[in-house]
Amino acid sequence: MMEVPVATSFKPVPDGDIHDYDGIINYFNFAPVRQQLLPKYKSITFVTTGIIPYDGGQTTMLHLGTELSKRGFDVYYLSYLPQSRKEMEIDAEFNYSGYQGTCLDVSHLASHQSDIWLGTLWESVYVFKDKPGYKAYFVQDYEPYFYPYGDRFYLSFKTYELGLHMISLGPWCAQMIREHCRITSPLDVIHFPVDVANYPYSPRNFMAYKNKKEINLAVYTKVDSPRRAPISIQIILNNCIELFRDQGYTLNITYFGSDKSESFINGRNVGRLTKKQLKELYLASDFGIAPSMTNFSLVTYEMMSVGLPVIDFYEGTGLSFMPKNCALFCHLDENSLSRTVHQAMNHPEIIQNTVNHARRHLKSIPWKQTVDDFVAVINKIESKHSSLANKEYLVPAKHSDPDNKEHLAPAEP
């Protein structure tokens, strides 16, 4: 007789549920976009998943939108998911105090018009790709890596091949798109910026590290974000506790960035922090860690800005965003990490040099440069208006052109 299987509380690896997209499913198609060229662009709309508090990517979006608003553009943040306008405004103000631009809830999705549309998450691209206007893509990560190799991987991957004008925050995303995708549209890179105003530098006596017997680590990770290596970093630090103990050190670990209800196998989890709480944590810590397995984390720059020595990993993307001498680089394993920290503690001049280089690097990537880069992209788009006879053109999909010889084709009448 066949036995009755035992029900489990866990699920196999999820493949995704199409009903997750019930609200926007009718927008999905793979037709190449038609770009509408204008002599001058005035309105810019970020199409977004509502406004999510504590979200670094959306904070960057709000900062960029604010700076564009200050330069005379009409800026909008349009949600394609149900969130009231009031809630959007509250969360936007929390993420970036004093933000500028207009929040629009999902009720405006069908009627809103814009000169330039900007995608944020991959889903948003499908939502606006067939609307009138110029379609661009503010790429803050290589989003196929958010998923197992399967349908969501493919749906996100495909957005880079639909013909949108892509604007990559930093060089790493652009490199990944060029290496893996067959693109037919412009791909520009703007500087990955830092806002040092909220995290002022505080000098430290690194020579005192030589006599420390307790090491305080501030570790940023998110248990729902594999690109922040939440499993690996806990395993490695769990093993490091024993290694440091053998060397005569006590390792105190403070995790932040995840919900406070999450249980970590070591250290303490203080949850998601306000800017004030972040500064207090950085000042109370000896080293900071913020793993970035895909695009870089703003948290690393925050730590550097206050003068906290940063530990980063060769397996991540840090070296695409800063010179090697700006952080204590090691491999993502306990032996490499413990050796690197132990050497730095015994030779504190190494730490001082790292912090000095980090401060110089931060001064070279101000927000003004990023906004200048972005406006230069818009100016380049405007210059196309006079060079094309048709003011609307089709970016062809790439199917049978392995030598990448296709060019922009005029739209059919």
Coordinates of C-alpha atoms in Angstrom, one line a residue:
M1 CA 0.0 0.0 0.0
M2 CA 1.3 3.4 -1.0
E3 CA 2.2 5.6 2.0
V4 CA 0.6 9.0 2.4
P5 CA 3.4 11.6 1.9
V6 CA 4.2 13.9 4.8
A7 CA 3.4 17.5 4.3
T8 CA 6.3 19.9 4.7
S9 CA 6.3 23.5 5.8
F10 CA 8.8 24.5 3.1
K11 CA 8.4 24.8 -0.7
P12 CA 10.7 23.8 -3.6
V13 CA 12.6 26.5 -5.4
P14 CA 9.8 28.8 -6.6
D15 CA 9.5 29.3 -10.3
G16 CA 7.2 32.3 -9.9
D17 CA 3.5 32.9 -10.1
I18 CA 2.1 34.7 -13.1
H19 CA -0.6 36.1 -10.9
D20 CA 2.1 38.2 -9.2
Y21 CA 1.6 40.3 -12.4
D22 CA -2.2 40.4 -12.7
G23 CA -2.3 44.2 -12.4
I24 CA 0.2 44.7 -15.3
I25 CA 0.1 41.5 -17.3
N26 CA -1.5 43.2 -20.3
Y27 CA 1.6 45.4 -20.7
F28 CA 4.0 42.6 -21.3
N29 CA 5.2 42.1 -24.9
F30 CA 8.6 41.9 -26.6
A31 CA 8.0 44.3 -29.5
P32 CA 10.9 46.8 -29.9
V33 CA 10.2 50.3 -28.6
R34 CA 9.5 53.3 -30.8
Q35 CA 11.4 56.4 -29.7
Q36 CA 9.8 59.8 -30.0
L37 CA 12.4 62.6 -30.5
L38 CA 11.7 66.2 -29.4
P39 CA 13.8 69.3 -29.8
K40 CA 13.5 69.8 -26.0
Y41 CA 12.6 67.6 -23.2
K42 CA 10.8 69.0 -20.2
S43 CA 9.0 66.2 -18.3
I44 CA 10.7 63.1 -16.8
T45 CA 8.8 60.3 -15.2
F46 CA 10.4 57.5 -13.1
V47 CA 8.1 54.5 -13.3
T48 CA 8.5 52.6 -10.0
T49 CA 7.1 50.0 -7.5
G50 CA 5.6 52.7 -5.3
I51 CA 8.0 54.2 -2.8
I52 CA 9.7 51.7 -0.4
P53 CA 11.2 53.0 2.8
Y54 CA 14.9 52.1 3.6
D55 CA 15.5 51.3 -0.1
G56 CA 18.8 52.5 -1.4
G57 CA 17.9 52.3 -5.1
Q58 CA 14.8 54.4 -4.6
T59 CA 16.7 56.9 -2.4
T60 CA 19.1 57.3 -5.4
M61 CA 16.1 57.7 -7.7
L62 CA 14.7 60.4 -5.4
H63 CA 18.0 62.2 -5.2
L64 CA 18.5 62.2 -8.9
G65 CA 14.9 63.3 -9.5
T66 CA 15.4 66.2 -7.0
E67 CA 18.6 67.4 -8.7
L68 CA 16.9 67.2 -12.1
S69 CA 13.9 69.2 -10.7
K70 CA 16.3 71.8 -9.5
R71 CA 17.6 72.1 -13.1
G72 CA 14.2 72.9 -14.4
F73 CA 12.7 69.5 -15.4
D74 CA 9.2 68.5 -14.4
V75 CA 9.9 65.3 -12.4
Y76 CA 7.3 62.6 -11.5
Y77 CA 7.4 59.3 -9.6
L78 CA 4.7 57.1 -11.0
S79 CA 3.8 53.9 -9.2
Y80 CA 2.5 50.9 -11.2
L81 CA 1.6 49.1 -7.9
P82 CA -1.2 50.0 -5.5
Q83 CA 0.1 52.6 -3.0
S84 CA -1.7 55.8 -2.1
R85 CA -0.1 59.1 -3.1
K86 CA 0.0 60.1 0.5
E87 CA 1.9 57.0 1.5
M88 CA 4.3 57.5 -1.5
E89 CA 5.0 61.1 -0.3
I90 CA 5.6 60.0 3.3
D91 CA 8.1 57.3 2.3
A92 CA 9.8 59.5 -0.2
E93 CA 10.3 62.2 2.4
F94 CA 11.7 59.5 4.8
N95 CA 14.1 58.2 2.2
Y96 CA 15.3 61.6 1.0
S97 CA 14.3 64.5 3.1
G98 CA 13.4 67.6 1.0
Y99 CA 12.9 65.6 -2.2
Q100 CA 11.4 67.4 -5.2
G101 CA 9.1 66.0 -7.8
T102 CA 5.5 64.8 -7.9
C103 CA 4.3 61.4 -6.7
L104 CA 1.6 59.8 -8.8
D105 CA -0.3 56.7 -7.7
V106 CA -1.4 53.9 -10.0
S107 CA -4.6 55.6 -10.9
H108 CA -2.5 57.9 -13.2
L109 CA -0.8 55.1 -15.0
A110 CA -3.1 55.0 -18.1
S111 CA -3.5 58.8 -18.5
H112 CA -0.1 60.2 -17.5
Q113 CA 2.1 61.6 -20.3
S114 CA 5.8 62.3 -20.3
D115 CA 8.6 63.4 -22.6
I116 CA 11.0 60.9 -21.1
W117 CA 10.1 57.7 -19.3
L118 CA 12.6 56.1 -17.0
G119 CA 12.5 52.4 -16.0
T120 CA 13.6 51.4 -12.5
L121 CA 12.9 47.7 -11.8
W122 CA 12.7 45.5 -14.9
E123 CA 8.9 45.1 -14.5
S124 CA 8.5 48.8 -15.0
V125 CA 10.0 48.7 -18.5
Y126 CA 7.1 46.6 -19.8
V127 CA 4.6 49.0 -18.2
F128 CA 5.7 52.1 -20.2
K129 CA 7.5 50.7 -23.3
D130 CA 4.6 51.3 -25.7
K131 CA 3.7 54.7 -24.4
P132 CA 4.4 57.9 -26.5
G133 CA 7.7 59.6 -25.6
Y134 CA 11.3 58.7 -25.2
K135 CA 11.9 55.5 -23.3
A136 CA 15.0 55.2 -21.1
Y137 CA 16.2 52.8 -18.5
F138 CA 17.9 53.9 -15.2
V139 CA 19.9 50.8 -14.6
Q140 CA 21.0 50.4 -11.0
D141 CA 21.8 46.7 -11.1
Y142 CA 22.1 43.7 -13.5
E143 CA 18.7 42.4 -12.5
P144 CA 18.7 38.9 -14.1
Y145 CA 21.1 38.0 -11.3
F146 CA 18.2 38.6 -8.8
Y147 CA 16.7 35.3 -9.9
P148 CA 17.4 31.6 -10.6
Y149 CA 18.0 30.9 -14.3
G150 CA 14.5 30.7 -15.5
D151 CA 11.5 32.9 -16.6
R152 CA 12.1 35.9 -14.4
F153 CA 15.7 35.8 -15.3
Y154 CA 14.7 35.9 -18.9
L155 CA 12.0 38.6 -18.5
S156 CA 14.5 40.9 -16.8
F157 CA 17.3 40.0 -19.2
K158 CA 15.0 40.8 -22.2
T159 CA 14.4 44.4 -21.1
Y160 CA 18.0 45.3 -22.1
E161 CA 17.3 44.2 -25.7
L162 CA 14.0 46.0 -26.3
G163 CA 15.6 49.2 -27.6
L164 CA 15.4 51.5 -24.6
H165 CA 18.2 54.1 -24.0
M166 CA 20.0 52.6 -21.1
I167 CA 21.7 54.8 -18.5
S168 CA 23.9 52.7 -16.1
L169 CA 24.7 53.9 -12.6
G170 CA 28.4 53.0 -12.6
P171 CA 30.4 50.9 -15.0
W172 CA 29.6 47.4 -13.7
C173 CA 26.0 47.2 -15.0
A174 CA 27.0 48.4 -18.4
Q175 CA 29.8 45.9 -18.6
M176 CA 27.4 43.0 -17.7
I177 CA 24.9 44.2 -20.3
R178 CA 27.5 44.5 -23.0
E179 CA 28.9 41.0 -22.2
H180 CA 25.6 39.1 -22.0
C181 CA 23.1 40.9 -24.2
R182 CA 22.7 41.8 -27.8
I183 CA 21.8 45.4 -27.6
T184 CA 20.7 47.7 -30.4
S185 CA 20.2 50.9 -28.4
P186 CA 22.4 53.5 -26.6
L187 CA 24.1 52.5 -23.4
D188 CA 25.6 55.4 -21.4
V189 CA 27.4 55.2 -18.0
I190 CA 27.1 57.9 -15.3
H191 CA 29.2 58.1 -12.2
F192 CA 28.1 56.2 -9.1
P193 CA 27.9 59.1 -6.6
V194 CA 28.2 59.6 -2.9
D195 CA 26.4 62.1 -0.6
V196 CA 28.9 62.9 2.1
A197 CA 26.8 65.7 3.7
N198 CA 24.7 63.2 5.8
Y199 CA 27.8 61.3 7.0
P200 CA 30.5 63.8 8.0
Y201 CA 34.0 62.6 8.6
S202 CA 35.1 62.0 12.2
P203 CA 38.8 61.4 12.7
R204 CA 40.0 58.3 14.7
N205 CA 43.1 57.3 16.5
F206 CA 44.0 54.2 14.5
M207 CA 47.2 53.6 16.5
A208 CA 44.9 52.6 19.3
Y209 CA 43.7 49.6 17.3
K210 CA 47.0 47.9 18.1
N211 CA 46.0 47.5 21.7
K212 CA 42.4 46.5 21.1
K213 CA 41.2 43.1 22.3
E214 CA 37.6 43.6 21.2
I215 CA 36.8 44.2 17.5
N216 CA 33.4 45.8 16.7
L217 CA 32.1 45.0 13.2
A218 CA 29.2 46.8 11.6
V219 CA 27.8 44.4 8.9
Y220 CA 25.2 45.5 6.4
T221 CA 23.2 42.7 4.8
K222 CA 19.6 41.9 3.9
V223 CA 18.3 38.4 4.4
D224 CA 15.9 38.8 1.4
S225 CA 18.7 40.0 -0.9
P226 CA 21.2 37.3 -2.1
R227 CA 23.3 40.0 -3.7
R228 CA 24.2 41.2 -0.1
A229 CA 25.5 37.6 0.7
P230 CA 23.4 37.2 3.9
I231 CA 24.1 33.4 4.2
S232 CA 27.8 33.5 3.3
I233 CA 28.6 36.5 5.6
Q234 CA 27.0 34.8 8.6
I235 CA 28.8 31.5 8.0
I236 CA 32.2 33.2 7.5
L237 CA 31.8 35.4 10.6
N238 CA 30.6 32.5 12.6
N239 CA 33.9 30.7 11.8
C240 CA 35.8 33.9 12.4
I241 CA 34.6 34.2 15.9
E242 CA 36.6 31.0 16.8
L243 CA 39.6 32.1 14.8
F244 CA 39.7 35.5 16.5
R245 CA 39.2 33.9 19.9
D246 CA 42.3 31.8 19.2
Q247 CA 44.2 35.0 18.4
G248 CA 43.1 36.6 21.7
Y249 CA 40.3 38.8 20.3
T250 CA 36.6 39.1 21.0
L251 CA 34.6 39.7 17.8
N252 CA 31.4 41.7 18.4
I253 CA 29.1 41.7 15.3
T254 CA 26.2 44.1 14.7
Y255 CA 24.0 43.3 11.7
F256 CA 21.8 46.0 10.1
G257 CA 19.7 46.3 7.0
S258 CA 17.2 43.5 7.6
D259 CA 14.0 43.5 9.5
K260 CA 14.6 43.4 13.2
S261 CA 12.6 40.2 13.6
E262 CA 15.1 38.2 11.5
S263 CA 17.2 35.8 13.5
F264 CA 21.0 35.7 12.8
I265 CA 23.2 32.8 13.9
N266 CA 25.7 35.1 15.6
G267 CA 26.0 38.8 16.7
R268 CA 23.0 41.0 17.1
N269 CA 20.5 42.3 14.6
V270 CA 19.5 45.9 15.1
G271 CA 17.3 46.0 12.1
R272 CA 16.8 48.9 9.6
L273 CA 18.3 52.1 10.9
T274 CA 17.6 55.8 10.4
K275 CA 20.5 58.1 9.1
K276 CA 21.1 59.2 12.7
Q277 CA 21.3 55.6 14.0
L278 CA 23.6 54.7 11.1
K279 CA 26.0 57.4 12.0
E280 CA 26.0 56.3 15.6
L281 CA 26.7 52.7 14.6
Y282 CA 29.5 53.6 12.3
L283 CA 31.2 55.8 14.9
A284 CA 30.9 53.0 17.5
S285 CA 32.4 50.4 15.2
D286 CA 36.0 49.5 14.3
F287 CA 35.4 48.1 10.8
G288 CA 32.5 48.0 8.4
I289 CA 31.4 45.4 5.9
A290 CA 28.7 45.7 3.2
P291 CA 29.0 42.8 0.7
S292 CA 28.1 43.7 -2.9
M293 CA 27.9 40.7 -5.2
T294 CA 26.2 42.7 -8.0
N295 CA 26.0 46.5 -8.2
F296 CA 27.7 48.5 -5.4
S297 CA 26.0 49.4 -2.1
L298 CA 25.7 53.0 -1.0
V299 CA 26.3 51.8 2.5
T300 CA 30.0 51.2 1.8
Y301 CA 30.4 54.9 0.8
E302 CA 28.5 56.0 3.9
M303 CA 31.0 54.1 6.1
M304 CA 33.9 55.6 4.2
S305 CA 32.5 59.0 4.5
V306 CA 32.5 58.9 8.3
G307 CA 36.0 57.5 8.4
L308 CA 35.1 53.9 9.2
P309 CA 37.6 51.4 7.7
V310 CA 35.8 49.2 5.2
I311 CA 36.5 45.5 4.5
D312 CA 35.5 44.4 1.0
F313 CA 35.7 41.2 -1.0
Y314 CA 37.4 40.3 -4.3
E315 CA 34.4 38.1 -5.2
G316 CA 32.2 41.1 -5.1
T317 CA 32.0 44.2 -7.4
G318 CA 33.9 46.7 -5.1
L319 CA 36.9 47.0 -7.4
S320 CA 34.6 48.2 -10.2
F321 CA 33.8 51.2 -8.1
M322 CA 36.9 52.2 -6.1
P323 CA 40.6 51.7 -6.2
K324 CA 42.0 48.8 -4.2
N325 CA 43.7 51.0 -1.7
C326 CA 40.3 52.4 -0.5
A327 CA 39.4 49.3 1.5
L328 CA 40.9 46.2 3.1
F329 CA 40.3 43.7 0.4
C330 CA 40.2 40.0 1.1
H331 CA 38.5 36.8 -0.1
L332 CA 35.1 35.8 1.0
D333 CA 36.2 33.1 3.5
E334 CA 37.1 33.2 7.2
N335 CA 40.8 32.6 6.8
S336 CA 41.4 35.4 4.4
L337 CA 39.2 37.8 6.4
S338 CA 40.8 37.0 9.7
R339 CA 44.3 37.3 8.3
T340 CA 43.5 40.7 6.7
V341 CA 42.0 42.1 9.9
H342 CA 44.8 40.7 12.1
Q343 CA 47.4 42.3 9.9
A344 CA 45.6 45.6 9.9
M345 CA 45.3 45.6 13.7
N346 CA 49.0 44.9 14.0
H347 CA 49.9 47.6 11.4
P348 CA 47.4 50.4 12.0
E349 CA 49.2 52.6 9.4
I350 CA 47.6 50.3 6.8
I351 CA 44.2 51.3 8.1
Q352 CA 45.0 55.0 8.2
N353 CA 46.2 54.9 4.6
T354 CA 43.1 53.0 3.5
V355 CA 40.8 55.7 5.1
N356 CA 42.9 58.5 3.6
H357 CA 42.6 57.0 0.1
A358 CA 38.9 56.4 0.6
R359 CA 38.3 60.0 1.5
R360 CA 40.1 61.2 -1.6
H361 CA 38.1 58.9 -3.8
L362 CA 34.8 60.1 -2.3
K363 CA 35.7 63.7 -3.2
S364 CA 36.1 62.6 -6.9
I365 CA 32.5 61.3 -7.2
P366 CA 30.1 64.1 -6.0
W367 CA 26.5 64.1 -6.9
K368 CA 27.0 67.1 -9.1
Q369 CA 29.1 65.0 -11.5
T370 CA 26.4 62.3 -11.7
V371 CA 23.7 64.9 -12.5
D372 CA 25.9 66.6 -15.1
D373 CA 26.4 63.2 -16.7
F374 CA 22.7 62.6 -16.8
V375 CA 21.8 66.0 -18.2
A376 CA 24.5 65.4 -20.9
V377 CA 22.7 62.2 -21.9
I378 CA 19.5 64.2 -22.3
N379 CA 21.3 66.8 -24.4
K380 CA 22.6 64.0 -26.6
I381 CA 19.1 62.7 -27.1
E382 CA 17.9 66.2 -28.0
S383 CA 20.7 66.5 -30.6
K384 CA 19.2 63.5 -32.5
H385 CA 16.1 65.4 -33.3
S386 CA 17.7 67.5 -35.9
S387 CA 19.7 64.6 -37.4
L388 CA 16.8 62.3 -38.2
A389 CA 14.2 63.1 -40.8
N390 CA 11.6 61.1 -38.9
K391 CA 10.9 62.3 -35.4
E392 CA 9.9 58.8 -34.4
Y393 CA 12.1 55.8 -35.0
L394 CA 12.1 52.1 -34.3
V395 CA 14.9 50.4 -32.5
P396 CA 15.0 46.9 -34.2
A397 CA 15.0 43.8 -32.2
K398 CA 18.2 41.7 -32.6
H399 CA 17.4 38.3 -34.2
S400 CA 19.8 37.4 -37.0
D401 CA 22.6 39.9 -37.0
P402 CA 25.6 38.2 -35.2
D403 CA 28.0 40.9 -36.5
N404 CA 25.9 43.6 -34.9
K405 CA 25.6 45.6 -38.2
E406 CA 22.0 46.7 -37.8
H407 CA 21.3 50.4 -37.4
L408 CA 18.4 52.5 -36.2
A409 CA 15.6 52.1 -38.8
P410 CA 13.0 54.8 -39.4
A411 CA 9.6 53.9 -38.2
E412 CA 6.9 52.7 -40.6
P413 CA 4.4 55.4 -41.4

